[in-house]
XYZ file of C-alpha atoms in Angstrom:
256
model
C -7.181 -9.218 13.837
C -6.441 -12.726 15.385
C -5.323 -13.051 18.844
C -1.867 -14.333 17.246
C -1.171 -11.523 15.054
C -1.828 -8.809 17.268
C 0.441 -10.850 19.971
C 3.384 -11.316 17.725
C 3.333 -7.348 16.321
C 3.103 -6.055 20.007
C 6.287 -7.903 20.315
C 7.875 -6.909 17.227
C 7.238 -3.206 18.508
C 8.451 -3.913 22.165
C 11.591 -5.524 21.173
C 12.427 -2.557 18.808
C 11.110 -0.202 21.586
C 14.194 -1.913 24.213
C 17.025 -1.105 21.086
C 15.441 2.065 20.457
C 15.643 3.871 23.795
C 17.386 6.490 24.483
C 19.178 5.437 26.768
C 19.972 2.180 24.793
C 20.820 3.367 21.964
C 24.316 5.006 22.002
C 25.656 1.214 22.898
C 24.859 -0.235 19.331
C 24.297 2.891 16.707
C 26.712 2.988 14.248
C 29.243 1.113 16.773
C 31.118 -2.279 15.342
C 29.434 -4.555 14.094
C 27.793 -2.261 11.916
C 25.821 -4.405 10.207
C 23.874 -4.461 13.452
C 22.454 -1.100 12.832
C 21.285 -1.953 8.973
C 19.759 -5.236 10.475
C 17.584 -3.078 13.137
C 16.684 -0.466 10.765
C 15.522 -3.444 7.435
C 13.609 -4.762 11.104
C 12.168 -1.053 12.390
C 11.234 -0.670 8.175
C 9.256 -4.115 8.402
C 7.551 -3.579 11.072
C 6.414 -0.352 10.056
C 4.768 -2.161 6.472
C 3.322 -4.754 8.556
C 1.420 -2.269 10.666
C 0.266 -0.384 7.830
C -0.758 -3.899 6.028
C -2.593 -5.319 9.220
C -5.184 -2.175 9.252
C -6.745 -3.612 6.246
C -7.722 -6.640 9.230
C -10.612 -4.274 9.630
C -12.157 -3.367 6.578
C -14.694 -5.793 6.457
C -17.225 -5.124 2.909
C -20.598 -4.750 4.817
C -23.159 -2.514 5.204
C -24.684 -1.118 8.127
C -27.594 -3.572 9.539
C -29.575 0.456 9.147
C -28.621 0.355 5.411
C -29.510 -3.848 5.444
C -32.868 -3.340 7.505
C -33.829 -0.244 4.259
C -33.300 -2.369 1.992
C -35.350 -5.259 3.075
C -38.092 -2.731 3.784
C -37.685 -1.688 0.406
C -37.844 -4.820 -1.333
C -41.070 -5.624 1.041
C -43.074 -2.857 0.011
C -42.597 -3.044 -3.964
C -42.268 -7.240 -4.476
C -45.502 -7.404 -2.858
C -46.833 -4.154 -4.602
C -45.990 -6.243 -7.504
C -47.124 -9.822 -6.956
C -50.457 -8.222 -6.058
C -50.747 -6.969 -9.495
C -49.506 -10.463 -10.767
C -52.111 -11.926 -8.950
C -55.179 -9.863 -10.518
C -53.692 -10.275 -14.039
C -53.256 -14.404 -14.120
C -56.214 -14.201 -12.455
C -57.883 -12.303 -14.783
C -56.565 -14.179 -17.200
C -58.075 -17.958 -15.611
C -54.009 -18.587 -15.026
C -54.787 -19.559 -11.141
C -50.792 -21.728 -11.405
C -48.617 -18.594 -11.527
C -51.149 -16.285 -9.639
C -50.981 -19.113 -6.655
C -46.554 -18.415 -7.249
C -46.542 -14.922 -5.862
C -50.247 -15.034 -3.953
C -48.496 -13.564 -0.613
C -49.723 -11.719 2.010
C -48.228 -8.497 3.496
C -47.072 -10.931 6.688
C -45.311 -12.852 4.686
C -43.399 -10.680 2.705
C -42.160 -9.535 6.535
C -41.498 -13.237 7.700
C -39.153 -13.713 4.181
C -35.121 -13.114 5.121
C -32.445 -13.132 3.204
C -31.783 -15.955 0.396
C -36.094 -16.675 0.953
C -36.751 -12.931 0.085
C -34.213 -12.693 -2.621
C -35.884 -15.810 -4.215
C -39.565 -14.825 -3.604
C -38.547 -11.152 -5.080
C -37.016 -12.986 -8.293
C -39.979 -15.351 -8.552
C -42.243 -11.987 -9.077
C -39.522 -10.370 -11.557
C -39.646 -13.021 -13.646
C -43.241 -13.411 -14.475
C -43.460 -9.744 -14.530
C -40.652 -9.751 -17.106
C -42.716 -12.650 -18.790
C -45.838 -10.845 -19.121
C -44.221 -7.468 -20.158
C -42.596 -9.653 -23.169
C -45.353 -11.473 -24.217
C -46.782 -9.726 -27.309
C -49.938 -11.351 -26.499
C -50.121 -9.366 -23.505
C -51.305 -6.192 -25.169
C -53.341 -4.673 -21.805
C -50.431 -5.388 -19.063
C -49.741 -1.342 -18.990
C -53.249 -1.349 -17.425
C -51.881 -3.617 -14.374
C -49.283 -1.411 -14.306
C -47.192 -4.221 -15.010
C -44.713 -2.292 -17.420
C -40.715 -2.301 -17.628
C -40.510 0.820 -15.762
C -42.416 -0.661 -12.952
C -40.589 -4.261 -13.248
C -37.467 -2.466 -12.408
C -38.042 -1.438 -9.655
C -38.461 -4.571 -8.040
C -34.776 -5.114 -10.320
C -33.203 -2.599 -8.150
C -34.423 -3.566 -4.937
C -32.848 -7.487 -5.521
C -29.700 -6.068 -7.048
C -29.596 -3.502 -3.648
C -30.707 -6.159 -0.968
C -27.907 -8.767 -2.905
C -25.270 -6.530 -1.741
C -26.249 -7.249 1.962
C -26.680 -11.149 2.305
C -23.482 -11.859 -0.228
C -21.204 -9.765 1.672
C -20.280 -11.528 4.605
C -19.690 -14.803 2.349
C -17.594 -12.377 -0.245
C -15.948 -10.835 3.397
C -14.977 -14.492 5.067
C -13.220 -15.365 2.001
C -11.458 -12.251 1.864
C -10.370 -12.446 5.532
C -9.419 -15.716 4.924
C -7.004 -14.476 2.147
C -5.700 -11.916 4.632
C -5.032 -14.144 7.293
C -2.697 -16.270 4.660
C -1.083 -12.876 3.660
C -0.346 -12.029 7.239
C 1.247 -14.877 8.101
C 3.354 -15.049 5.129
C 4.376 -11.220 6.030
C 4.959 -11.833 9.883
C 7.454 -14.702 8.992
C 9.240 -12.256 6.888
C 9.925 -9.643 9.792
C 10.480 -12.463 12.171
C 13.220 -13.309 9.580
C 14.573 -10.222 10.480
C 14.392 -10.365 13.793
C 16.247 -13.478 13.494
C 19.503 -11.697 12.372
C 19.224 -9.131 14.761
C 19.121 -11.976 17.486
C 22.210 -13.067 16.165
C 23.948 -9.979 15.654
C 22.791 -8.397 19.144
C 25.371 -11.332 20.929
C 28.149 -8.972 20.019
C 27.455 -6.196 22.499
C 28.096 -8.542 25.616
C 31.219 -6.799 26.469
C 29.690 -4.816 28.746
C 27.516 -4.974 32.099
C 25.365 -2.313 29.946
C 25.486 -4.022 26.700
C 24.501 -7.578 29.009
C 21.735 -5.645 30.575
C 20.510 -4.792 27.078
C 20.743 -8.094 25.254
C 18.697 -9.103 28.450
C 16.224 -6.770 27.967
C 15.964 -7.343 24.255
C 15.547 -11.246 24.751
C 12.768 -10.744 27.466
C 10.668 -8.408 24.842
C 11.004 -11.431 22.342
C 9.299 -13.152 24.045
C 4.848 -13.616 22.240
C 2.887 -12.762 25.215
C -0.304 -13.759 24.740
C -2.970 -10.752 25.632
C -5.719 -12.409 23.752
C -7.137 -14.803 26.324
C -8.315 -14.563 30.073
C -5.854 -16.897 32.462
C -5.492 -20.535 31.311
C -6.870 -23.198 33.742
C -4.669 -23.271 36.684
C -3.211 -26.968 36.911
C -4.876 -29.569 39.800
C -4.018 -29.080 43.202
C -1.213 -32.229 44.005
C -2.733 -34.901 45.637
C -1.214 -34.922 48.929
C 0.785 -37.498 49.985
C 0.015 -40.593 52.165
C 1.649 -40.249 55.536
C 4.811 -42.487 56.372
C 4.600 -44.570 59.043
C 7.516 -46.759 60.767
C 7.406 -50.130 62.374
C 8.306 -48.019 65.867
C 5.884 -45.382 65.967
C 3.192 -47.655 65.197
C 0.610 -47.898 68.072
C 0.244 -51.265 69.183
C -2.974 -52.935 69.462
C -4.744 -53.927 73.011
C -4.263 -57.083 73.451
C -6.627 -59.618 75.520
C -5.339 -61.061 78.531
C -4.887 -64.778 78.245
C -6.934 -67.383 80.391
């Protein structure tokens, strides 16, 4: 969660922590103005939805880099199984264009990532896909290039997918969330807002002062996200005053 979420709901809860004390308490609960009490019980009640709304701040739709690293492996091992056997059948069949499209050695299978893998891997599904459906191509099965084999190579793209589209897929999701959490913080601080108001009317007393000071302090957004900010420059200091009579006078030479 940002920095300024996690600020402003630690001082939701500390401000509702000061009215809620036990101690506290007895000088506002179900004491005139009433409608205090409602207004810090809709605010306790929006907090409490908030919290339970930010925890979805960490669900973030990703695999394990384990689960990502598999997965590449796997797509490795049977793309290249499979181009190899591409290669020996356009070769076979004087078709040197496509054989040179999926010619790769096991190092460079390793060297692919990501979007490059994905499109190498598709590259050999496709002309597998082509030979399988060409009618012409009567002795593929002895390649072992055969549907049951092609998908394979299906799976492993479909599986690998998952891994490289998620954290696109899970920055436009947070970025959704963040535009929900705002919207929901300025609710509760709308709340707040009236219990600000309302709190005013408990200054009768040195304990009901000492609580409205209390509350306003924990309204206060303390930031606990950042290290110290830069402290500000030193003042130059000032140039020393001098006056006319505490000047030292210059040595003078003696005249002839």
């Amino acid at each position: 969660m940002k920095n300024e979420f996690t600020n402003r709901i630690g001082m939701f809860q500390t401000s509702l922590g000061i009215l809620q004390d036990p101690k506290r308490q007895p000088l506002w609960f179900q004491l005139n103005p009433v409608i205090f009490t409602t207004k810090v019980a809709a605010a306790a009640a929006g907090v409490l939805a908030l919290e339970k709304f930010c925890q979805q701040q960490g669900i973030v739709p990703t695999g394990t880099t384990a689960d990502k690293m598999h997965a590449e492996k796997t797509l490795d091992t049977t793309a290249h199984s499979l181009a190899r056997a591409l290669v020996t059948w356009f070769t076979d069949k004087n078709d040197l264009t496509n054989a040179a499209k999926v010619d790769f050695v096991p190092s460079d299978w390793l060297r692919f990532r990501d979007e490059v893998l994905l499109g190498k891997a598709r590259i050999v599904s496709d002309l597998a896909h082509q030979v399988i459906a060409d009618p012409a191509a009567t002795d593929a099965a002895k390649y072992d290039l055969t549907a049951a084999t092609a998908k394979v190579v299906d799976d492993g793209i479909t599986d690998y997918a998952k891994y490289i589209t998620a954290p696109q897929q899970a920055q436009s999701d947070r970025h959704s969330l963040t535009e929900q959490l705002r919207l929901r913080f300025n609710a509760v601080e709308n709340l707040f807002v009236q219990v600000d108001d309302m709190i005013l009317r408990f200054n009768g007393t040195e304990a009901g002062q000492a609580m409205i000071a209390a509350y306003h302090a924990a309204r206060v957004v303390r930031n606990y996200g950042h290290g110290p900010g830069t402290p500000p420059p030193a003042p130059k200091p000032k140039a020393t005053e001098t006056h006319p009579e505490e000047t030292t006078p210059l040595p003078t030479t003696p005249q002839p």
